[in-house]
mmCIF file of C-alpha atoms in Angstrom:
data_model
loop_
_atom_site.group_PDB
_atom_site.id
_atom_site.type_symbol
_atom_site.label_atom_id
_atom_site.label_comp_id
_atom_site.label_asym_id
_atom_site.label_seq_id
_atom_site.Cartn_x
_atom_site.Cartn_y
_atom_site.Cartn_z
ATOM 1 C CA GLY Q 90 0.038 -0.433 0.110
ATOM 2 C CA ALA Q 91 0.763 3.404 -0.319
ATOM 3 C CA VAL Q 92 3.088 4.903 2.639
ATOM 4 C CA VAL Q 93 3.540 8.123 3.622
ATOM 5 C CA SER Q 94 6.947 9.051 5.973
ATOM 6 C CA GLN Q 95 7.304 11.813 8.539
ATOM 7 C CA HIS Q 96 11.116 13.054 9.249
ATOM 8 C CA PRO Q 97 11.766 13.779 12.578
ATOM 9 C CA SER Q 98 8.708 11.748 14.963
ATOM 10 C CA ARG Q 99 9.793 13.814 17.652
ATOM 11 C CA VAL Q 100 11.283 17.414 17.926
ATOM 12 C CA ILE Q 101 11.889 19.508 20.696
ATOM 13 C CA CYS Q 102 13.186 22.716 20.315
ATOM 14 C CA LYS Q 103 13.614 25.843 22.388
ATOM 15 C CA SER Q 104 10.996 29.176 21.619
ATOM 16 C CA GLY Q 105 12.110 31.345 19.015
ATOM 17 C CA THR Q 106 13.646 29.111 17.265
ATOM 18 C CA SER Q 107 11.992 27.407 13.892
ATOM 19 C CA VAL Q 108 11.218 23.911 13.410
ATOM 20 C CA LYS Q 109 11.375 22.098 10.369
ATOM 21 C CA ILE Q 110 8.493 18.927 9.898
ATOM 22 C CA GLU Q 111 8.940 16.371 6.680
ATOM 23 C CA CYS Q 112 6.035 14.379 4.788
ATOM 24 C CA ARG Q 113 7.635 12.347 1.976
ATOM 25 C CA SER Q 114 4.802 10.131 0.152
ATOM 26 C CA LEU Q 115 7.196 6.857 -0.567
ATOM 27 C CA ASP Q 116 5.604 5.129 -3.277
ATOM 28 C CA PHE Q 117 3.791 7.226 -5.366
ATOM 29 C CA GLN Q 118 3.494 10.822 -6.716
ATOM 30 C CA ALA Q 119 1.498 13.574 -4.986
ATOM 31 C CA THR Q 120 0.526 16.749 -5.719
ATOM 32 C CA THR Q 121 -1.658 17.206 -3.453
ATOM 33 C CA MET Q 122 -0.380 17.065 0.452
ATOM 34 C CA PHE Q 123 -2.293 18.043 3.634
ATOM 35 C CA TRP Q 124 -1.720 19.328 6.753
ATOM 36 C CA TYR Q 125 -2.991 18.692 10.269
ATOM 37 C CA ARG Q 126 -2.597 19.872 13.864
ATOM 38 C CA GLN Q 127 -4.191 17.346 16.622
ATOM 39 C CA PHE Q 128 -4.058 18.610 20.115
ATOM 40 C CA PRO Q 129 -4.060 15.616 22.792
ATOM 41 C CA LYS Q 130 -7.677 13.685 22.503
ATOM 42 C CA LYS Q 131 -8.788 15.954 19.939
ATOM 43 C CA SER Q 132 -9.574 15.065 16.062
ATOM 44 C CA LEU Q 133 -7.080 15.939 13.603
ATOM 45 C CA MET Q 134 -7.595 20.267 12.420
ATOM 46 C CA LEU Q 135 -6.466 20.882 8.952
ATOM 47 C CA MET Q 136 -3.812 23.708 8.678
ATOM 48 C CA ALA Q 137 -3.295 23.521 4.973
ATOM 49 C CA THR Q 138 -3.951 22.243 1.509
ATOM 50 C CA SER Q 139 -0.131 21.959 0.065
ATOM 51 C CA ASN Q 140 -0.182 21.741 -3.756
ATOM 52 C CA GLU Q 141 3.127 20.693 -6.037
ATOM 53 C CA GLY Q 142 4.315 23.950 -7.556
ATOM 54 C CA SER Q 143 1.624 26.212 -6.632
ATOM 55 C CA LYS Q 144 1.732 28.218 -2.932
ATOM 56 C CA ALA Q 145 -0.303 26.282 -0.311
ATOM 57 C CA THR Q 146 -3.659 27.554 0.972
ATOM 58 C CA TYR Q 147 -4.320 27.751 4.525
ATOM 59 C CA GLU Q 148 -7.626 27.323 6.196
ATOM 60 C CA GLN Q 149 -8.967 30.548 8.116
ATOM 61 C CA GLY Q 150 -7.520 31.355 11.344
ATOM 62 C CA VAL Q 151 -4.345 29.833 10.607
ATOM 63 C CA GLU Q 152 -1.106 31.875 10.198
ATOM 64 C CA LYS Q 153 1.016 31.366 6.704
ATOM 65 C CA ASP Q 154 3.607 33.378 7.821
ATOM 66 C CA LYS Q 155 4.428 31.149 10.899
ATOM 67 C CA PHE Q 156 3.781 28.086 8.996
ATOM 68 C CA LEU Q 157 5.831 27.663 6.020
ATOM 69 C CA ILE Q 158 4.906 25.325 3.450
ATOM 70 C CA ASN Q 159 6.426 24.155 0.839
ATOM 71 C CA HIS Q 160 5.737 21.586 -1.926
ATOM 72 C CA ALA Q 161 8.439 21.321 -4.106
ATOM 73 C CA SER Q 162 8.708 18.619 -5.601
ATOM 74 C CA LEU Q 163 6.114 15.367 -5.866
ATOM 75 C CA THR Q 164 6.937 13.332 -3.728
ATOM 76 C CA LEU Q 165 7.828 15.973 -0.744
ATOM 77 C CA SER Q 166 5.996 19.155 1.109
ATOM 78 C CA THR Q 167 7.871 20.729 4.357
ATOM 79 C CA LEU Q 168 6.127 22.562 7.038
ATOM 80 C CA THR Q 169 8.296 24.834 8.887
ATOM 81 C CA VAL Q 170 7.363 26.132 12.212
ATOM 82 C CA THR Q 171 9.239 29.411 12.501
ATOM 83 C CA SER Q 172 9.509 31.252 15.725
ATOM 84 C CA ALA Q 173 8.139 28.790 17.500
ATOM 85 C CA HIS Q 174 6.205 29.526 20.707
ATOM 86 C CA PRO Q 175 5.063 26.739 24.333
ATOM 87 C CA GLU Q 176 1.358 27.194 22.531
ATOM 88 C CA ASP Q 177 2.845 25.722 18.989
ATOM 89 C CA SER Q 178 3.234 22.177 20.704
ATOM 90 C CA SER Q 179 1.116 19.736 19.071
ATOM 91 C CA PHE Q 180 1.468 16.236 17.285
ATOM 92 C CA TYR Q 181 1.197 17.593 13.493
ATOM 93 C CA ILE Q 182 0.772 15.083 10.577
ATOM 94 C CA CYS Q 183 0.735 15.336 6.840
ATOM 95 C CA SER Q 184 -1.283 13.552 3.894
ATOM 96 C CA ALA Q 185 -0.708 12.478 0.758
ATOM 97 C CA ILE Q 186 -2.807 11.880 -2.528
ATOM 98 C CA PRO Q 187 -1.868 10.308 -5.525
ATOM 99 C CA ALA Q 188 -4.300 11.991 -7.376
ATOM 100 C CA GLU Q 189 -4.689 15.477 -9.707
ATOM 101 C CA PRO Q 190 -5.887 18.661 -7.724
ATOM 102 C CA GLY Q 191 -9.309 19.445 -7.810
ATOM 103 C CA ASN Q 192 -10.484 15.999 -7.150
ATOM 104 C CA PHE Q 193 -8.832 15.077 -4.488
ATOM 105 C CA PHE Q 194 -11.573 14.280 -1.966
ATOM 106 C CA LEU Q 195 -12.653 11.201 -4.317
ATOM 107 C CA TYR Q 196 -9.390 9.836 -3.549
ATOM 108 C CA GLU Q 197 -8.108 7.912 0.057
ATOM 109 C CA GLN Q 198 -5.498 10.071 1.816
ATOM 110 C CA TYR Q 199 -2.624 8.802 3.212
ATOM 111 C CA PHE Q 200 -1.319 9.556 6.505
ATOM 112 C CA GLY Q 201 2.097 10.061 7.497
ATOM 113 C CA PRO Q 202 2.870 8.805 11.335
ATOM 114 C CA GLY Q 203 3.278 11.729 12.864
ATOM 115 C CA THR Q 204 5.396 14.709 14.264
ATOM 116 C CA ARG Q 205 5.088 15.487 18.280
ATOM 117 C CA LEU Q 206 6.524 19.186 18.852
ATOM 118 C CA THR Q 207 7.965 20.417 21.665
ATOM 119 C CA VAL Q 208 8.539 23.954 22.382
ATOM 120 C CA THR Q 209 10.513 24.514 25.478
ATOM 121 C CA LYS K 14 -22.881 24.231 7.822
ATOM 122 C CA ASN K 15 -21.153 21.259 7.439
ATOM 123 C CA GLN K 16 -20.681 19.153 10.147
ATOM 124 C CA VAL K 17 -19.747 15.488 11.294
ATOM 125 C CA GLU K 18 -20.663 14.757 14.789
ATOM 126 C CA GLN K 19 -19.919 11.045 16.458
ATOM 127 C CA SER K 20 -21.092 9.407 19.919
ATOM 128 C CA PRO K 21 -20.025 7.988 21.756
ATOM 129 C CA GLN K 22 -16.713 10.208 22.876
ATOM 130 C CA SER K 23 -15.716 7.504 24.954
ATOM 131 C CA LEU K 24 -16.270 4.295 25.325
ATOM 132 C CA ILE K 25 -14.713 1.353 27.153
ATOM 133 C CA ILE K 26 -15.476 -2.436 26.588
ATOM 134 C CA LEU K 27 -14.560 -5.535 27.475
ATOM 135 C CA GLU K 28 -12.394 -7.834 25.220
ATOM 136 C CA GLY K 29 -14.600 -10.136 22.968
ATOM 137 C CA LYS K 30 -17.428 -8.112 23.094
ATOM 138 C CA ASN K 31 -18.784 -5.805 20.432
ATOM 139 C CA CYS K 32 -20.087 -2.214 19.942
ATOM 140 C CA THR K 33 -21.074 0.254 17.454
ATOM 141 C CA LEU K 34 -19.911 3.864 16.522
ATOM 142 C CA GLN K 35 -22.141 6.334 15.370
ATOM 143 C CA CYS K 36 -21.557 9.320 13.196
ATOM 144 C CA ASN K 37 -23.781 11.735 11.596
ATOM 145 C CA TYR K 38 -23.419 14.394 9.266
ATOM 146 C CA THR K 39 -24.768 17.351 7.734
ATOM 147 C CA VAL K 40 -22.159 17.729 4.825
ATOM 148 C CA SER K 41 -24.353 18.177 1.364
ATOM 149 C CA PRO K 42 -23.594 17.162 -1.448
ATOM 150 C CA PHE K 43 -21.918 14.032 0.008
ATOM 151 C CA SER K 44 -19.023 12.588 -1.914
ATOM 152 C CA ASN K 45 -17.937 9.557 0.367
ATOM 153 C CA LEU K 46 -17.929 8.392 3.859
ATOM 154 C CA ARG K 47 -14.619 7.214 5.768
ATOM 155 C CA TRP K 48 -13.493 5.525 8.572
ATOM 156 C CA TYR K 49 -10.199 5.360 10.459
ATOM 157 C CA LYS K 50 -8.358 4.320 12.741
ATOM 158 C CA GLN K 51 -5.592 5.877 14.862
ATOM 159 C CA ASP K 52 -3.461 4.923 17.157
ATOM 160 C CA THR K 53 -2.289 6.870 20.191
ATOM 161 C CA GLY K 54 0.760 8.789 18.725
ATOM 162 C CA ARG K 55 0.559 7.502 15.033
ATOM 163 C CA GLY K 56 -1.186 8.817 12.202
ATOM 164 C CA PRO K 57 -4.464 7.555 11.015
ATOM 165 C CA VAL K 58 -5.418 4.439 8.998
ATOM 166 C CA SER K 59 -8.119 3.585 6.262
ATOM 167 C CA LEU K 60 -10.883 1.018 7.504
ATOM 168 C CA THR K 61 -13.983 1.234 4.885
ATOM 169 C CA ILE K 62 -14.988 4.108 2.022
ATOM 170 C CA MET K 63 -18.135 4.090 1.123
ATOM 171 C CA THR K 64 -19.943 6.092 -1.294
ATOM 172 C CA PHE K 65 -23.469 7.517 -1.949
ATOM 173 C CA SER K 66 -25.170 3.733 -3.049
ATOM 174 C CA GLU K 67 -23.228 1.939 -0.531
ATOM 175 C CA ASN K 68 -25.150 0.733 2.240
ATOM 176 C CA THR K 69 -22.343 -1.927 4.038
ATOM 177 C CA LYS K 70 -19.106 -2.673 3.926
ATOM 178 C CA SER K 71 -16.672 -4.964 5.568
ATOM 179 C CA ASN K 72 -13.044 -4.755 6.769
ATOM 180 C CA GLY K 73 -12.766 -7.869 8.653
ATOM 181 C CA ARG K 74 -14.231 -7.732 11.857
ATOM 182 C CA TYR K 75 -15.009 -3.818 11.084
ATOM 183 C CA THR K 76 -18.367 -3.346 9.791
ATOM 184 C CA ALA K 77 -19.652 0.144 8.456
ATOM 185 C CA THR K 78 -22.987 0.696 7.188
ATOM 186 C CA LEU K 79 -23.903 4.010 6.172
ATOM 187 C CA ASP K 80 -27.538 5.654 5.693
ATOM 188 C CA ALA K 81 -27.537 8.280 2.855
ATOM 189 C CA ASP K 82 -31.461 9.438 3.761
ATOM 190 C CA THR K 83 -31.072 10.077 7.416
ATOM 191 C CA LYS K 84 -26.823 11.265 6.949
ATOM 192 C CA GLN K 85 -26.190 8.486 9.436
ATOM 193 C CA SER K 86 -23.373 5.603 9.558
ATOM 194 C CA SER K 87 -22.146 3.118 11.920
ATOM 195 C CA LEU K 88 -19.296 1.142 12.507
ATOM 196 C CA HIS K 89 -19.488 -2.248 14.139
ATOM 197 C CA ILE K 90 -16.724 -4.045 15.581
ATOM 198 C CA THR K 91 -17.010 -7.599 16.028
ATOM 199 C CA ALA K 92 -15.371 -9.719 18.850
ATOM 200 C CA SER K 93 -12.720 -6.488 19.871
ATOM 201 C CA GLN K 94 -9.981 -7.534 20.811
ATOM 202 C CA LEU K 95 -7.130 -5.226 23.398
ATOM 203 C CA SER K 96 -4.845 -3.794 19.326
ATOM 204 C CA ASP K 97 -8.823 -2.366 18.648
ATOM 205 C CA SER K 98 -8.151 -0.017 21.363
ATOM 206 C CA ALA K 99 -7.565 3.316 19.725
ATOM 207 C CA SER K 100 -9.472 6.756 18.008
ATOM 208 C CA TYR K 101 -11.859 5.452 15.124
ATOM 209 C CA ILE K 102 -12.172 8.866 13.085
ATOM 210 C CA CYS K 103 -15.247 9.364 10.572
ATOM 211 C CA VAL K 104 -14.507 11.756 7.549
ATOM 212 C CA VAL K 105 -17.428 12.578 5.295
ATOM 213 C CA SER K 106 -16.068 14.270 1.783
ATOM 214 C CA GLY K 107 -18.729 16.939 -0.180
ATOM 215 C CA GLY K 108 -19.384 20.019 0.457
ATOM 216 C CA SER K 109 -20.905 22.813 -1.500
ATOM 217 C CA SER K 110 -17.717 23.527 -3.619
ATOM 218 C CA ALA K 111 -17.061 19.217 -3.520
ATOM 219 C CA SER K 112 -13.859 19.860 -2.333
ATOM 220 C CA LYS K 113 -14.628 19.982 1.533
ATOM 221 C CA ILE K 114 -13.156 16.909 3.812
ATOM 222 C CA ILE K 115 -14.782 17.284 7.241
ATOM 223 C CA PHE K 116 -13.296 15.256 10.312
ATOM 224 C CA GLY K 117 -15.573 14.213 13.195
ATOM 225 C CA SER K 118 -14.162 14.911 16.737
ATOM 226 C CA GLY K 119 -13.274 10.633 17.040
ATOM 227 C CA THR K 120 -14.506 8.275 19.600
ATOM 228 C CA ARG K 121 -12.157 6.984 21.966
ATOM 229 C CA LEU K 122 -12.327 3.503 22.514
ATOM 230 C CA SER K 123 -10.716 1.244 25.077
ATOM 231 C CA ILE K 124 -10.836 -2.517 25.359
ATOM 232 C CA ARG K 125 -10.290 -4.630 28.731
ATOM 233 C CA PRO K 126 -9.045 -7.670 29.056
#
């Protein structure tokens, strides 16, 4: 089956620093990737839709200058949390869809294993 | 407003017992409904996907049902195992722009030996 990896799985950083999280589709090409964050005992909250070769689409309330998304290739999207604060501590999950943009909801989302970010 | 509501919020059952999780949605127009299993600290894994014309779909001990008229779905787990302890998330796709993926808040299932 389709596999999505995330790196790192856990990261601890100090307030004010930036941290980059990678999301890779290992055995398929993904023109569309999604980034979610999840708080303890809560469901996933969509942050942004990452489209290969174009700017990401952010959900309402998500600061695009704080959460930088780069989808530079068909198998890699990165999320950079800039000037991290303790309230950014969360579980970040990406997903990828092996489909063309525009009809992504018809296809299966393959989720990565998640990245636990702790900001001290 | 497009919404997906799941019940119960949490559930504890004994190993070997059956259970049923509920999902009600108001997403319209409807495209498909998926059930995911998410282990603690892991990403969700797909269990079933159902479209408008499908009423029942099984995946091993998991059986999902869909009533598109009442906009309700259920996930039935048979002969529960300790490894079934996880969060189960209902996700509905569709929406007015036909491009929305809406997550339910999940049901946290705990299986006790």
